[in-house]
mmCIF file of C-alpha atoms in Angstrom:
data_model
loop_
_atom_site.group_PDB
_atom_site.id
_atom_site.type_symbol
_atom_site.label_atom_id
_atom_site.label_comp_id
_atom_site.label_asym_id
_atom_site.label_seq_id
_atom_site.Cartn_x
_atom_site.Cartn_y
_atom_site.Cartn_z
ATOM 1 C CA MET A 1 -98.464 133.428 -124.110
ATOM 2 C CA ILE A 2 -99.500 134.064 -127.717
ATOM 3 C CA PRO A 3 -100.801 137.662 -128.135
ATOM 4 C CA ASP A 4 -101.602 137.357 -131.851
ATOM 5 C CA LEU A 5 -104.608 135.091 -132.435
ATOM 6 C CA SER A 6 -104.704 135.555 -136.217
ATOM 7 C CA TRP A 7 -103.323 132.039 -136.672
ATOM 8 C CA VAL A 8 -106.262 130.441 -134.809
ATOM 9 C CA PRO A 9 -108.556 128.448 -137.149
ATOM 10 C CA PRO A 10 -111.921 130.241 -137.470
ATOM 11 C CA GLU A 11 -113.914 127.275 -136.113
ATOM 12 C CA VAL A 12 -112.069 127.367 -132.769
ATOM 13 C CA ASP A 13 -113.869 129.019 -129.850
ATOM 14 C CA VAL A 14 -111.004 130.177 -127.646
ATOM 15 C CA ASN A 15 -113.436 130.745 -124.775
ATOM 16 C CA VAL A 16 -114.175 127.005 -124.486
ATOM 17 C CA PRO A 17 -111.345 125.032 -122.840
ATOM 18 C CA ASN A 18 -109.928 122.052 -124.680
ATOM 19 C CA PRO A 19 -108.150 119.012 -123.140
ATOM 20 C CA ALA A 20 -105.253 119.169 -125.610
ATOM 21 C CA ARG A 21 -104.587 122.818 -124.771
ATOM 22 C CA VAL A 22 -104.972 122.193 -121.017
ATOM 23 C CA TYR A 23 -102.398 119.400 -121.333
ATOM 24 C CA ASP A 24 -100.096 121.792 -123.196
ATOM 25 C CA TYR A 25 -100.481 124.264 -120.323
ATOM 26 C CA TRP A 26 -99.485 121.610 -117.766
ATOM 27 C CA LEU A 27 -96.399 120.859 -119.854
ATOM 28 C CA ASP A 28 -95.472 124.582 -119.892
ATOM 29 C CA GLY A 29 -96.208 124.864 -123.598
ATOM 30 C CA ASP A 30 -97.260 128.046 -125.402
ATOM 31 C CA HIS A 31 -100.434 127.032 -127.217
ATOM 32 C CA HIS A 32 -103.284 127.644 -124.801
ATOM 33 C CA PHE A 33 -105.807 130.362 -124.039
ATOM 34 C CA PRO A 34 -107.136 131.917 -120.797
ATOM 35 C CA ALA A 35 -110.025 129.425 -120.636
ATOM 36 C CA ASP A 36 -107.566 126.521 -120.867
ATOM 37 C CA ARG A 37 -105.311 127.970 -118.178
ATOM 38 C CA GLU A 38 -108.286 128.598 -115.901
ATOM 39 C CA LEU A 39 -109.445 124.982 -116.183
ATOM 40 C CA GLY A 40 -105.873 123.733 -115.843
ATOM 41 C CA GLU A 41 -105.456 125.609 -112.572
ATOM 42 C CA GLN A 42 -108.859 124.437 -111.331
ATOM 43 C CA ILE A 43 -107.878 120.789 -111.866
ATOM 44 C CA LEU A 44 -104.463 121.387 -110.300
ATOM 45 C CA ARG A 45 -106.227 122.587 -107.165
ATOM 46 C CA ILE A 46 -108.294 119.393 -107.150
ATOM 47 C CA MET A 47 -105.432 117.055 -108.110
ATOM 48 C CA PRO A 48 -102.085 118.759 -107.422
ATOM 49 C CA GLY A 49 -100.163 115.854 -108.975
ATOM 50 C CA VAL A 50 -101.758 116.090 -112.409
ATOM 51 C CA ARG A 51 -98.916 118.208 -113.837
ATOM 52 C CA ASP A 52 -96.459 115.525 -112.719
ATOM 53 C CA ALA A 53 -98.650 112.891 -114.366
ATOM 54 C CA ALA A 54 -98.587 114.837 -117.649
ATOM 55 C CA ARG A 55 -94.802 115.056 -117.498
ATOM 56 C CA LEU A 56 -94.493 111.340 -116.771
ATOM 57 C CA ASN A 57 -96.757 110.525 -119.716
ATOM 58 C CA ARG A 58 -94.404 112.528 -121.935
ATOM 59 C CA ALA A 59 -91.465 110.557 -120.559
ATOM 60 C CA PHE A 60 -93.316 107.313 -121.317
ATOM 61 C CA LEU A 61 -93.728 108.479 -124.915
ATOM 62 C CA ARG A 62 -89.963 108.887 -125.166
ATOM 63 C CA ARG A 63 -89.185 105.475 -123.697
ATOM 64 C CA ALA A 64 -91.829 103.641 -125.739
ATOM 65 C CA ALA A 65 -90.752 105.311 -128.979
ATOM 66 C CA THR A 66 -87.110 104.542 -128.325
ATOM 67 C CA TYR A 67 -87.966 100.910 -127.604
ATOM 68 C CA MET A 68 -89.855 100.619 -130.891
ATOM 69 C CA VAL A 69 -87.028 102.119 -132.948
ATOM 70 C CA GLU A 70 -84.546 99.802 -131.255
ATOM 71 C CA SER A 71 -86.900 96.944 -132.190
ATOM 72 C CA GLY A 72 -86.660 97.878 -135.873
ATOM 73 C CA VAL A 73 -89.734 100.086 -136.408
ATOM 74 C CA ARG A 74 -89.178 103.108 -138.633
ATOM 75 C CA GLN A 75 -92.737 104.398 -139.205
ATOM 76 C CA PHE A 76 -95.210 105.709 -136.682
ATOM 77 C CA LEU A 77 -98.867 106.732 -136.435
ATOM 78 C CA ASP A 78 -99.701 108.987 -133.476
ATOM 79 C CA ILE A 79 -103.469 109.399 -133.022
ATOM 80 C CA GLY A 80 -104.600 112.050 -130.579
ATOM 81 C CA SER A 81 -101.155 113.605 -130.837
ATOM 82 C CA GLY A 82 -102.250 116.909 -129.300
ATOM 83 C CA ILE A 83 -100.431 120.259 -129.225
ATOM 84 C CA PRO A 84 -96.769 120.203 -130.297
ATOM 85 C CA THR A 85 -94.477 120.460 -127.287
ATOM 86 C CA VAL A 86 -90.829 119.705 -126.613
ATOM 87 C CA GLY A 87 -90.057 116.024 -127.101
ATOM 88 C CA ASN A 88 -92.478 115.244 -129.909
ATOM 89 C CA LEU A 89 -92.541 111.741 -131.335
ATOM 90 C CA HIS A 90 -90.754 112.702 -134.552
ATOM 91 C CA GLU A 91 -87.991 114.479 -132.625
ATOM 92 C CA ILE A 92 -87.395 111.346 -130.567
ATOM 93 C CA VAL A 93 -87.368 108.777 -133.356
ATOM 94 C CA GLN A 94 -85.575 110.914 -135.941
ATOM 95 C CA SER A 95 -82.812 111.660 -133.439
ATOM 96 C CA ILE A 96 -82.132 107.920 -133.501
ATOM 97 C CA ASP A 97 -82.708 107.389 -137.221
ATOM 98 C CA PRO A 98 -83.427 110.418 -139.447
ATOM 99 C CA ASP A 99 -85.261 108.155 -141.904
ATOM 100 C CA CYS A 100 -88.100 107.508 -139.432
ATOM 101 C CA ARG A 101 -91.509 108.686 -140.656
ATOM 102 C CA VAL A 102 -94.365 109.976 -138.519
ATOM 103 C CA VAL A 103 -98.037 110.737 -139.199
ATOM 104 C CA TYR A 104 -99.734 112.843 -136.518
ATOM 105 C CA VAL A 105 -103.531 112.748 -136.219
ATOM 106 C CA ASP A 106 -105.745 114.944 -134.057
ATOM 107 C CA ARG A 107 -109.261 116.324 -134.330
ATOM 108 C CA GLU A 108 -108.341 119.560 -132.524
ATOM 109 C CA PRO A 109 -107.765 122.281 -135.170
ATOM 110 C CA VAL A 110 -105.244 124.183 -133.031
ATOM 111 C CA ALA A 111 -103.179 121.030 -132.527
ATOM 112 C CA VAL A 112 -103.134 120.303 -136.255
ATOM 113 C CA ALA A 113 -102.395 123.912 -137.224
ATOM 114 C CA HIS A 114 -99.392 124.050 -134.919
ATOM 115 C CA SER A 115 -98.191 120.611 -135.956
ATOM 116 C CA GLN A 116 -98.213 121.733 -139.582
ATOM 117 C CA LEU A 117 -96.161 124.819 -138.694
ATOM 118 C CA LEU A 118 -93.725 122.738 -136.670
ATOM 119 C CA LEU A 119 -93.271 120.212 -139.476
ATOM 120 C CA GLU A 120 -92.575 122.688 -142.278
ATOM 121 C CA GLY A 121 -89.489 121.507 -144.113
ATOM 122 C CA ASN A 122 -89.649 117.975 -142.654
ATOM 123 C CA ASP A 123 -90.707 115.705 -145.516
ATOM 124 C CA ARG A 124 -90.853 112.638 -143.275
ATOM 125 C CA CYS A 125 -93.678 113.946 -141.079
ATOM 126 C CA VAL A 126 -97.225 115.121 -141.662
ATOM 127 C CA ALA A 127 -100.211 116.244 -139.577
ATOM 128 C CA LEU A 128 -103.752 115.156 -140.404
ATOM 129 C CA GLN A 129 -107.010 116.428 -138.906
ATOM 130 C CA ALA A 130 -109.359 113.512 -138.254
ATOM 131 C CA ASP A 131 -111.304 111.746 -135.531
ATOM 132 C CA LEU A 132 -110.191 108.439 -134.018
ATOM 133 C CA ARG A 133 -113.348 106.861 -135.432
ATOM 134 C CA ASP A 134 -112.390 107.808 -138.996
ATOM 135 C CA VAL A 135 -110.286 104.652 -139.321
ATOM 136 C CA GLU A 136 -110.458 104.257 -143.097
ATOM 137 C CA GLU A 137 -110.050 108.002 -143.688
ATOM 138 C CA ILE A 138 -106.907 108.061 -141.539
ATOM 139 C CA LEU A 139 -105.318 104.913 -142.939
ATOM 140 C CA THR A 140 -106.068 105.635 -146.607
ATOM 141 C CA SER A 141 -105.441 109.386 -146.607
ATOM 142 C CA PRO A 142 -102.892 110.346 -149.277
ATOM 143 C CA LYS A 143 -100.926 112.075 -146.520
ATOM 144 C CA THR A 144 -100.741 108.801 -144.614
ATOM 145 C CA THR A 145 -100.004 106.486 -147.509
ATOM 146 C CA ALA A 146 -97.281 108.803 -148.796
ATOM 147 C CA LEU A 147 -95.293 108.088 -145.626
ATOM 148 C CA LEU A 148 -96.496 104.803 -144.146
ATOM 149 C CA ASP A 149 -96.258 101.360 -145.724
ATOM 150 C CA PHE A 150 -98.692 99.112 -143.881
ATOM 151 C CA ALA A 151 -96.955 96.053 -145.323
ATOM 152 C CA GLN A 152 -94.184 96.910 -142.820
ATOM 153 C CA PRO A 153 -94.388 97.221 -139.002
ATOM 154 C CA VAL A 154 -95.900 100.435 -137.635
ATOM 155 C CA GLY A 155 -95.695 101.940 -134.165
ATOM 156 C CA LEU A 156 -99.223 103.066 -133.238
ATOM 157 C CA PHE A 157 -99.542 105.570 -130.371
ATOM 158 C CA MET A 158 -102.745 106.484 -128.534
ATOM 159 C CA LEU A 159 -101.599 108.334 -125.434
ATOM 160 C CA LEU A 160 -104.102 109.926 -123.054
ATOM 161 C CA LEU A 161 -106.714 109.557 -125.778
ATOM 162 C CA LEU A 162 -108.912 106.554 -125.122
ATOM 163 C CA HIS A 163 -110.242 107.803 -121.776
ATOM 164 C CA PHE A 164 -112.076 110.465 -123.804
ATOM 165 C CA VAL A 165 -113.822 107.700 -125.761
ATOM 166 C CA PRO A 166 -117.154 106.585 -124.249
ATOM 167 C CA ASP A 167 -118.126 102.930 -124.178
ATOM 168 C CA SER A 168 -120.945 103.771 -126.604
ATOM 169 C CA TRP A 169 -118.266 104.224 -129.293
ATOM 170 C CA ASP A 170 -116.991 100.689 -128.569
ATOM 171 C CA PRO A 171 -113.303 101.616 -128.295
ATOM 172 C CA VAL A 172 -112.241 97.957 -128.173
ATOM 173 C CA ALA A 173 -113.795 97.428 -131.606
ATOM 174 C CA LEU A 174 -112.134 100.621 -132.854
ATOM 175 C CA LEU A 175 -108.740 99.309 -131.753
ATOM 176 C CA ALA A 176 -109.486 96.019 -133.512
ATOM 177 C CA ARG A 177 -110.055 97.880 -136.794
ATOM 178 C CA TYR A 178 -106.636 99.511 -136.524
ATOM 179 C CA ARG A 179 -105.010 96.236 -135.460
ATOM 180 C CA ALA A 180 -106.447 94.492 -138.526
ATOM 181 C CA GLN A 181 -104.390 96.796 -140.768
ATOM 182 C CA LEU A 182 -101.094 96.195 -138.963
ATOM 183 C CA VAL A 183 -98.585 93.459 -139.732
ATOM 184 C CA SER A 184 -96.591 91.274 -137.369
ATOM 185 C CA GLY A 185 -93.921 93.235 -135.539
ATOM 186 C CA SER A 186 -96.082 96.342 -135.176
ATOM 187 C CA PHE A 187 -96.539 97.945 -131.758
ATOM 188 C CA LEU A 188 -99.353 99.675 -129.861
ATOM 189 C CA ALA A 189 -98.629 102.162 -127.055
ATOM 190 C CA VAL A 190 -101.485 103.324 -124.818
ATOM 191 C CA SER A 191 -101.739 105.490 -121.723
ATOM 192 C CA HIS A 192 -105.080 105.911 -119.981
ATOM 193 C CA VAL A 193 -106.443 107.494 -116.797
ATOM 194 C CA ALA A 194 -106.926 104.821 -114.133
ATOM 195 C CA ALA A 195 -110.264 104.329 -112.422
ATOM 196 C CA ASP A 196 -108.964 101.944 -109.763
ATOM 197 C CA ALA A 197 -105.738 103.547 -108.543
ATOM 198 C CA GLY A 198 -107.317 105.454 -105.660
ATOM 199 C CA SER A 199 -106.587 108.923 -107.035
ATOM 200 C CA ALA A 200 -107.986 111.588 -104.725
ATOM 201 C CA GLY A 201 -110.182 114.153 -106.443
ATOM 202 C CA LEU A 202 -110.693 112.145 -109.644
ATOM 203 C CA ASP A 203 -114.497 112.446 -109.629
ATOM 204 C CA GLU A 204 -114.318 116.191 -109.005
ATOM 205 C CA ALA A 205 -111.775 116.610 -111.808
ATOM 206 C CA ILE A 206 -114.032 114.701 -114.210
ATOM 207 C CA GLU A 207 -116.879 117.031 -113.338
ATOM 208 C CA ALA A 208 -114.639 120.039 -114.042
ATOM 209 C CA TYR A 209 -113.800 118.623 -117.470
ATOM 210 C CA ARG A 210 -117.454 118.835 -118.535
ATOM 211 C CA SER A 211 -116.806 122.439 -119.571
ATOM 212 C CA THR A 212 -114.506 121.157 -122.345
ATOM 213 C CA GLN A 213 -117.266 119.104 -123.969
ATOM 214 C CA ASN A 214 -114.786 116.211 -123.742
ATOM 215 C CA GLN A 215 -115.701 114.165 -120.693
ATOM 216 C CA PRO A 216 -113.076 111.648 -119.547
ATOM 217 C CA PHE A 217 -114.028 108.042 -118.793
ATOM 218 C CA PRO A 218 -111.419 106.485 -116.475
ATOM 219 C CA ARG A 219 -111.144 102.697 -116.730
ATOM 220 C CA THR A 220 -109.854 99.876 -114.576
ATOM 221 C CA HIS A 221 -106.703 97.900 -115.285
ATOM 222 C CA ASP A 222 -108.726 95.026 -116.776
ATOM 223 C CA GLN A 223 -110.703 97.386 -118.982
ATOM 224 C CA VAL A 224 -107.579 99.083 -120.351
ATOM 225 C CA MET A 225 -105.993 95.678 -120.981
ATOM 226 C CA ARG A 226 -108.784 94.912 -123.442
ATOM 227 C CA PHE A 227 -107.348 97.521 -125.812
ATOM 228 C CA PHE A 228 -104.343 95.223 -126.215
ATOM 229 C CA ASP A 229 -106.386 92.229 -127.411
ATOM 230 C CA GLY A 230 -104.312 90.482 -130.079
ATOM 231 C CA PHE A 231 -101.041 92.019 -128.853
ATOM 232 C CA GLU A 232 -98.373 90.455 -126.669
ATOM 233 C CA MET A 233 -97.550 92.814 -123.809
ATOM 234 C CA VAL A 234 -94.002 94.093 -123.619
ATOM 235 C CA LYS A 235 -92.571 93.753 -120.099
ATOM 236 C CA PRO A 236 -93.431 94.988 -117.522
ATOM 237 C CA GLY A 237 -96.970 94.976 -118.964
ATOM 238 C CA LEU A 238 -99.673 97.510 -118.178
ATOM 239 C CA VAL A 239 -98.386 99.500 -115.211
ATOM 240 C CA GLY A 240 -98.307 102.993 -113.789
ATOM 241 C CA CYS A 241 -96.892 105.379 -116.374
ATOM 242 C CA ALA A 242 -93.640 106.018 -114.523
ATOM 243 C CA MET A 243 -93.152 102.305 -113.872
ATOM 244 C CA TRP A 244 -92.864 101.334 -117.547
ATOM 245 C CA ASN A 245 -89.130 100.687 -117.903
ATOM 246 C CA PRO A 246 -87.955 103.878 -116.168
ATOM 247 C CA GLU A 247 -84.434 104.982 -117.039
ATOM 248 C CA GLY A 248 -83.664 107.093 -114.011
ATOM 249 C CA VAL A 249 -84.854 109.550 -111.397
ATOM 250 C CA GLY A 250 -86.089 111.937 -114.095
ATOM 251 C CA ASP A 251 -88.725 109.411 -115.106
ATOM 252 C CA MET A 252 -90.236 109.259 -111.624
ATOM 253 C CA SER A 253 -92.298 111.607 -109.498
ATOM 254 C CA GLU A 254 -91.304 112.762 -106.026
ATOM 255 C CA ASP A 255 -94.780 111.603 -104.998
ATOM 256 C CA PRO A 256 -94.803 107.780 -105.322
ATOM 257 C CA ALA A 257 -98.605 107.778 -105.701
ATOM 258 C CA ILE A 258 -98.301 109.725 -108.964
ATOM 259 C CA ASN A 259 -96.110 106.993 -110.441
ATOM 260 C CA ASN A 260 -99.189 104.764 -110.712
ATOM 261 C CA LEU A 261 -101.105 107.282 -112.805
ATOM 262 C CA PRO A 262 -102.055 106.945 -115.559
ATOM 263 C CA TYR A 263 -101.792 103.350 -116.776
ATOM 264 C CA ALA A 264 -99.359 102.808 -119.624
ATOM 265 C CA GLY A 265 -98.285 99.853 -121.715
ATOM 266 C CA VAL A 266 -96.871 98.665 -125.015
ATOM 267 C CA GLY A 267 -98.030 95.619 -126.966
ATOM 268 C CA ARG A 268 -96.372 93.852 -129.897
ATOM 269 C CA LEU A 269 -98.393 92.247 -132.665
ATOM 270 C CA LEU A 270 -97.237 88.656 -133.221
#
């Protein structure tokens, strides 16, 4: 763990767990605090497969990013990017083409602080602190426009983000505002906790998350599909995370039920 907390932004209360840091804990990262580990273990007791689900979501990121690069995309916007861990988006795409450019966006100060440290010396990546709802601020930020040309296709990622967005924020309309700024050939990748996949302990886990002040809102398959309005779904469509074009055994869980969680899909803008 990290013994020296001098790097922690002053506005961060390390005694309040945060979903991004809990996720980092499940992925065996280094950027979490005792409160995050305590909540992470509590949810693991409720849903023992959640660590597998986090790993499979990371594998989906790799496959989706690779697909986009192979489809000609060279610039990416990752909103809700979270804590830097092994296999970040820029590592994946720049290993294929070093000229790929990535803008990371998160509202969690710890995530942004660590992203900035990780990206030192990489002039094709930047980290921006902003909220999903700050559409214009994100898209017109000098940091964004220095790297991304919205006259060219963009790969937009929102992984394990939208289930923290309540219906009162109208997430479908938020997605439409981002879509309106993308050109033909752009892609959208989404993963989202499923409300209709029969996951044991889901309600109890949601209750446990209340301590993070970031309550999740699982959605059904039809509800998640609405985020792809205006996009053509890439085969096999919106499926269980591990079922989206798996490449081998390493992309699957030993528990077949986990392979259906969360939902994941990629859409292409025509």
